[in-house]
CSV table of C-alpha atoms and ligand atoms in Angstrom, one decimal:
chain,number,residue,atom,x,y,z
A,843,MET,CA,155.2,101.2,91.3
A,844,LYS,CA,155.5,98.4,88.7
A,845,LYS,CA,154.1,95.3,90.2
A,846,LYS,CA,155.4,91.7,89.7
A,847,THR,CA,153.0,88.8,89.9
A,848,PHE,CA,153.2,86.2,92.7
A,849,LEU,CA,155.0,83.8,90.4
A,850,GLU,CA,157.4,86.4,89.1
A,851,GLU,CA,158.3,87.3,92.7
A,852,LEU,CA,158.9,83.7,93.7
A,853,LEU,CA,161.0,82.9,90.6
A,854,GLU,CA,163.1,85.9,91.2
A,855,ALA,CA,163.5,84.9,94.9
A,856,LYS,CA,164.5,81.3,93.8
A,857,ALA,CA,167.0,82.6,91.3
A,858,HIS,CA,168.6,85.0,93.9
A,859,ARG,CA,168.5,82.7,96.9
A,860,TYR,CA,166.1,84.5,99.1
A,861,ALA,CA,162.5,83.9,100.2
A,862,VAL,CA,159.5,86.2,100.1
A,863,GLY,CA,157.9,86.2,103.6
A,864,ALA,CA,154.2,85.3,103.6
A,865,PHE,CA,152.6,86.5,106.8
A,866,ASN,CA,149.1,85.5,108.0
A,867,ILE,CA,147.3,88.7,108.8
A,868,PHE,CA,143.9,88.9,110.4
A,869,ASN,CA,142.8,92.6,110.4
A,870,HIS,CA,143.8,96.0,109.1
A,871,LEU,CA,146.3,96.7,111.8
A,872,SER,CA,148.3,93.4,111.3
A,873,ALA,CA,148.2,93.8,107.5
A,874,ARG,CA,149.5,97.4,107.7
A,875,ALA,CA,152.2,96.5,110.2
A,876,VAL,CA,153.6,93.7,108.0
A,877,VAL,CA,153.6,96.0,105.0
A,878,GLN,CA,155.5,98.6,107.0
A,879,ALA,CA,158.1,96.0,107.9
A,880,ALA,CA,158.6,95.2,104.2
A,881,ALA,CA,158.8,98.9,103.4
A,882,ASP,CA,161.4,99.4,106.1
A,883,LEU,CA,163.6,96.8,104.3
A,884,ASP,CA,162.4,97.7,100.8
A,885,ILE,CA,161.4,94.2,99.8
A,886,PRO,CA,158.3,92.5,98.4
A,887,VAL,CA,155.9,90.8,100.8
A,888,ILE,CA,152.9,88.5,100.8
A,889,LEU,CA,149.8,89.2,103.0
A,890,GLN,CA,148.3,85.8,103.6
A,891,THR,CA,144.8,85.2,104.7
A,892,SER,CA,143.4,82.1,106.3
A,893,VAL,CA,140.0,80.8,105.4
A,894,VAL,CA,138.8,81.7,108.9
A,895,THR,CA,139.8,85.4,108.3
A,896,VAL,CA,138.2,85.4,104.8
A,897,LYS,CA,134.9,84.1,106.3
A,898,GLU,CA,135.0,86.6,109.1
A,899,PHE,CA,135.2,89.6,106.8
A,900,GLY,CA,133.8,88.2,103.6
A,901,PRO,CA,136.0,88.0,100.5
A,902,VAL,CA,134.7,91.2,99.0
A,903,GLY,CA,135.3,93.4,102.1
A,904,LEU,CA,138.6,91.8,103.0
A,905,GLY,CA,139.8,91.9,99.4
A,906,ALA,CA,139.0,95.6,99.1
A,907,MET,CA,140.7,96.4,102.4
A,908,LEU,CA,143.9,94.6,101.5
A,909,ARG,CA,144.0,95.9,97.9
A,910,GLN,CA,143.9,99.4,99.3
A,911,ILE,CA,146.8,98.7,101.6
A,912,ALA,CA,148.7,97.1,98.7
A,913,GLU,CA,148.1,100.0,96.4
A,914,GLU,CA,149.3,102.5,98.8
A,915,ALA,CA,152.5,100.6,99.7
A,916,PRO,CA,155.9,101.7,98.4
A,917,VAL,CA,156.9,98.0,97.9
A,918,ASN,CA,155.2,95.1,96.0
A,919,VAL,CA,152.5,93.6,98.2
A,920,LEU,CA,150.7,90.4,97.1
A,921,ILE,CA,147.5,89.0,98.6
A,922,HIS,CA,147.4,85.3,99.0
A,923,LEU,CA,144.8,82.8,100.3
A,924,ASP,CA,146.2,80.1,102.6
A,925,HIS,CA,145.1,76.5,102.9
A,926,CYS,CA,141.7,76.6,101.1
A,927,GLN,CA,140.0,73.3,100.9
A,928,ASP,CA,136.9,74.7,99.2
A,929,VAL,CA,137.1,75.2,95.4
A,930,GLU,CA,134.2,77.7,95.5
A,931,LEU,CA,135.8,79.9,98.2
A,932,ALA,CA,139.1,79.9,96.3
A,933,LYS,CA,137.2,81.1,93.2
A,934,ALA,CA,135.5,83.8,95.2
A,935,CYS,CA,138.9,85.1,96.4
A,936,VAL,CA,140.1,85.1,92.8
A,937,ASP,CA,137.1,87.2,91.9
A,938,ALA,CA,137.6,89.5,94.9
A,939,GLY,CA,141.2,90.6,93.9
A,940,TRP,CA,143.6,88.0,95.5
A,941,ASP,CA,146.9,87.7,93.6
A,942,SER,CA,147.2,84.0,94.4
A,943,VAL,CA,145.3,81.2,96.2
A,944,MET,CA,146.4,78.0,97.8
A,945,TYR,CA,144.1,75.0,97.0
A,946,ASP,CA,144.8,72.5,99.7
A,947,GLY,CA,143.8,69.0,98.6
A,948,SER,CA,146.5,67.3,100.6
A,949,ARG,CA,143.9,65.3,102.6
A,950,LEU,CA,142.6,63.8,99.3
A,951,SER,CA,144.0,61.0,97.1
A,952,MET,CA,146.7,62.2,94.6
A,953,GLU,CA,144.2,62.1,91.7
A,954,ASP,CA,141.5,64.1,93.6
A,955,ASN,CA,144.1,66.6,94.8
A,956,ILE,CA,145.2,67.1,91.2
A,957,ALA,CA,141.6,67.4,90.0
A,958,GLY,CA,140.9,70.1,92.6
A,959,CYS,CA,144.1,72.0,91.7
A,960,ARG,CA,143.3,71.8,88.0
A,961,GLU,CA,139.9,73.3,88.5
A,962,VAL,CA,141.2,76.2,90.6
A,963,VAL,CA,144.2,76.7,88.2
A,964,ALA,CA,141.9,76.8,85.2
A,965,TYR,CA,139.6,79.4,86.8
A,966,ALA,CA,142.5,81.5,88.4
A,967,HIS,CA,144.8,81.6,85.4
A,968,ARG,CA,142.0,83.1,83.2
A,969,LYS,CA,142.1,86.1,85.6
A,970,GLY,CA,145.9,86.2,85.9
A,971,VAL,CA,145.8,84.7,89.4
A,972,GLN,CA,148.3,82.0,90.5
A,973,VAL,CA,147.8,78.8,92.5
A,974,GLU,CA,149.8,77.0,95.2
A,975,GLY,CA,149.2,73.3,95.9
A,976,GLU,CA,150.3,70.9,98.7
A,977,LEU,CA,151.3,67.3,98.7
A,978,GLY,CA,151.9,65.2,101.8
A,979,ARG,CA,150.3,66.4,105.0
A,980,ILE,CA,151.9,69.2,107.2
A,981,VAL,CA,151.4,68.3,110.8
A,982,GLY,CA,149.9,70.8,113.3
A,983,VAL,CA,147.1,73.4,113.4
A,984,GLU,CA,146.6,76.3,111.1
A,985,ASP,CA,143.3,77.9,111.9
A,986,ALA,CA,140.6,75.5,110.7
A,987,VAL,CA,143.1,73.0,109.2
A,988,LYS,CA,144.2,70.4,111.8
A,989,VAL,CA,146.5,67.4,111.1
A,990,SER,CA,147.5,65.0,113.9
A,991,ALA,CA,151.0,63.4,114.0
A,992,ASP,CA,149.4,60.1,113.0
A,993,ASP,CA,147.9,61.6,109.9
A,994,ALA,CA,151.0,63.6,108.9
A,995,SER,CA,153.0,62.3,105.9
A,996,LEU,CA,155.9,63.6,103.9
A,997,ALA,CA,156.0,64.2,100.2
A,998,GLY,CA,158.4,62.1,98.1
A,999,LEU,CA,160.4,63.2,95.0
A,1000,GLU,CA,158.7,61.2,92.3
A,1001,ASP,CA,155.2,62.0,93.6
A,1002,SER,CA,156.2,65.7,93.8
A,1003,ILE,CA,157.4,65.8,90.2
A,1004,TYR,CA,154.2,64.0,89.1
A,1005,PHE,CA,151.9,66.3,91.2
A,1006,VAL,CA,153.5,69.5,90.0
A,1007,ARG,CA,153.4,68.5,86.4
A,1008,GLU,CA,149.8,67.2,86.4
A,1009,SER,CA,148.2,69.8,88.6
A,1010,GLY,CA,149.5,72.8,86.7
A,1011,ILE,CA,150.2,74.7,90.0
A,1012,ASP,CA,152.5,77.7,90.1
A,1013,ALA,CA,154.0,77.2,93.6
A,1014,TYR,CA,154.5,73.9,95.4
A,1015,ALA,CA,154.2,73.3,99.2
A,1016,PRO,CA,155.6,69.8,99.9
A,1017,ALA,CA,155.3,68.5,103.4
A,1018,ILE,CA,159.0,68.2,104.3
A,1019,GLY,CA,158.8,68.0,108.1
A,1020,THR,CA,158.1,71.5,109.1
A,1021,ALA,CA,154.9,72.0,111.2
A,1022,HIS,CA,152.1,74.5,111.8
A,1023,GLY,CA,151.9,76.0,115.3
A,1024,VAL,CA,154.7,75.9,117.9
A,1025,TYR,CA,157.5,73.2,117.6
A,1026,LYS,CA,157.9,70.7,120.3
A,1027,GLY,CA,161.6,69.7,120.0
A,1028,THR,CA,163.7,70.0,116.9
A,1029,PRO,CA,161.8,69.2,113.7
A,1030,LYS,CA,163.2,66.5,111.4
A,1031,ILE,CA,163.3,68.2,108.0
A,1032,ASN,CA,164.0,66.6,104.7
A,1033,PHE,CA,166.5,69.1,103.3
A,1034,ASP,CA,167.4,66.7,100.6
A,1035,LEU,CA,163.9,66.8,99.1
A,1036,ALA,CA,164.0,70.6,99.0
A,1037,ALA,CA,167.4,70.5,97.2
A,1038,GLN,CA,166.3,67.8,94.8
A,1039,LEU,CA,163.1,69.7,93.9
A,1040,LYS,CA,165.1,72.8,93.2
A,1041,GLU,CA,166.8,70.9,90.4
A,1042,ALA,CA,163.9,68.7,89.3
A,1043,VAL,CA,161.1,71.3,88.8
A,1044,ASP,CA,161.0,75.0,87.9
A,1045,THR,CA,158.0,75.6,90.1
A,1046,PRO,CA,159.1,77.5,93.3
A,1047,VAL,CA,158.8,75.6,96.6
A,1048,VAL,CA,156.9,77.0,99.6
A,1049,ILE,CA,157.9,76.3,103.2
A,1050,HIS,CA,155.0,76.1,105.6
A,1051,GLY,CA,155.3,76.2,109.4
A,1052,GLY,CA,157.9,79.1,109.6
A,1053,THR,CA,157.3,79.9,113.2
A,1054,GLY,CA,160.0,78.7,115.6
A,1055,LEU,CA,162.5,77.4,113.1
A,1056,SER,CA,166.1,78.3,113.8
A,1057,GLU,CA,167.9,80.8,111.6
A,1058,GLU,CA,170.2,78.1,110.4
A,1059,THR,CA,167.1,75.9,109.3
A,1060,PHE,CA,165.5,78.9,107.5
A,1061,ARG,CA,168.7,79.6,105.6
A,1062,ARG,CA,169.3,76.0,104.7
A,1063,LEU,CA,165.7,75.7,103.3
A,1064,ILE,CA,166.1,78.9,101.4
A,1065,CYS,CA,169.5,78.0,99.9
A,1066,SER,CA,167.8,74.7,98.9
A,1067,GLY,CA,165.2,76.6,96.9
A,1068,GLY,CA,162.5,77.6,99.3
A,1069,ALA,CA,161.2,80.8,97.7
A,1070,LYS,CA,158.2,81.6,99.9
A,1071,VAL,CA,158.1,81.1,103.7
A,1072,ASN,CA,154.9,81.1,105.6
A,1073,VAL,CA,154.8,82.7,109.1
A,1074,SER,CA,151.5,82.7,111.0
A,1075,THR,CA,151.8,81.7,114.7
A,1076,ALA,CA,154.6,84.3,115.4
A,1077,ILE,CA,152.4,87.1,114.2
A,1078,LYS,CA,149.5,86.0,116.3
A,1079,HIS,CA,151.9,85.8,119.3
A,1080,ALA,CA,153.3,89.2,118.7
A,1081,TYR,CA,149.7,90.6,118.7
A,1082,LEU,CA,148.3,88.8,121.7
A,1083,ASP,CA,151.3,88.7,123.9
A,1084,THR,CA,151.7,92.5,123.5
A,1085,ALA,CA,148.0,93.0,124.3
A,1086,ARG,CA,148.5,90.9,127.5
A,1087,GLU,CA,151.6,92.9,128.5
A,1088,TYR,CA,149.9,96.2,127.7
A,1089,PHE,CA,146.9,95.5,130.0
A,1090,GLY,CA,149.3,94.3,132.7
A,1091,GLU,CA,151.4,97.5,132.4
A,1092,PHE,CA,148.6,100.0,131.9
A,1093,PRO,CA,145.5,98.6,133.5
A,1094,GLU,CA,143.8,102.0,133.8
A,1095,LYS,CA,144.7,103.5,130.4
A,1096,ILE,CA,141.9,104.4,128.0
A,1097,ASP,CA,143.8,105.1,124.8
A,1098,PRO,CA,142.9,102.8,121.9
A,1099,ILE,CA,145.3,104.4,119.5
A,1100,ASP,CA,148.2,104.0,121.9
A,1101,PHE,CA,147.2,100.4,122.4
A,1102,ASP,CA,147.1,99.8,118.6
A,1103,ARG,CA,150.5,101.4,118.2
A,1104,HIS,CA,152.0,98.9,120.6
A,1105,LEU,CA,150.4,96.0,118.8
A,1106,SER,CA,151.5,97.3,115.5
A,1107,SER,CA,155.1,97.9,116.4
A,1108,ALA,CA,155.3,94.4,117.9
A,1109,ILE,CA,154.1,92.8,114.6
A,1110,ARG,CA,156.3,95.1,112.5
A,1111,GLU,CA,159.4,94.0,114.5
A,1112,THR,CA,158.5,90.3,114.4
A,1113,ALA,CA,157.9,90.4,110.6
A,1114,LYS,CA,161.1,92.4,110.1
A,1115,GLU,CA,163.2,89.8,112.1
A,1116,HIS,CA,161.9,87.1,109.8
A,1117,MET,CA,162.3,89.1,106.6
A,1118,THR,CA,165.9,89.8,107.6
A,1119,VAL,CA,166.7,86.1,107.9
A,1120,PHE,CA,164.8,85.3,104.6
A,1121,THR,CA,167.0,87.7,102.7
A,1122,LYS,CA,170.4,87.1,104.4
A,1123,ASP,CA,171.9,84.9,101.7
A,1124,ARG,CA,170.6,86.9,98.7
A,1125,ILE,CA,172.8,86.9,95.7
B,749,ZN,ZN1,150.5,76.0,106.0
């Protein structure tokens, strides 16, 4: 099938008021289950890898495995590196076949964040790979990236416009009050910033911390221009909770394929539920 790039998919999503789901996968089974969910709904999808997962498999091995899944899929599947603070690792993923990489310099000063983004952008763009950047600090834990409530900060409009322009990034993840991990209480989200960014910059906006938001919150964020929504914790829960239930229900069973099928269908359903919400207001 004809394949659109990461940026083309996000611009199309922004124009048509839906979001492409980006699901953090961690092995072959989870990647395939997410792709099956996208195929069920006939929509594009992003397989997102954390730095921990990349280091576990190695960029070359993981890249080859995910490329094969993408090539066999009946829908457009893009491979994305999530929250990478290491310029060299981001470059290694560019070389190993990722479609896009996130350089996360959000812990740095504005100028150092921009400098890191520019270095990754220069390298990635030469190979047709796109780059996501972050400003402000998204609270919570996402694999090896931990930000406490005291260190969290939200992005502002003027800084966002400056950062997007100077860094040359293709997709922008502003900290707008969503969080990594599981929410404690209702998050305070700056919907106005999302809406203002939609008008102020062409660059598509990425929403991090997509696990546990209400359907209403997702739809408001997407109608405000959120073109990519990241979901990680919900996929981990689908996998591990199903494993626990399986062992409780079938303590004596020795059938790894049957076990894998249970895990796979749980991830497929969880991904599909999110994708359905992300495409509900499509125009
Ligand atoms: Zn994130």
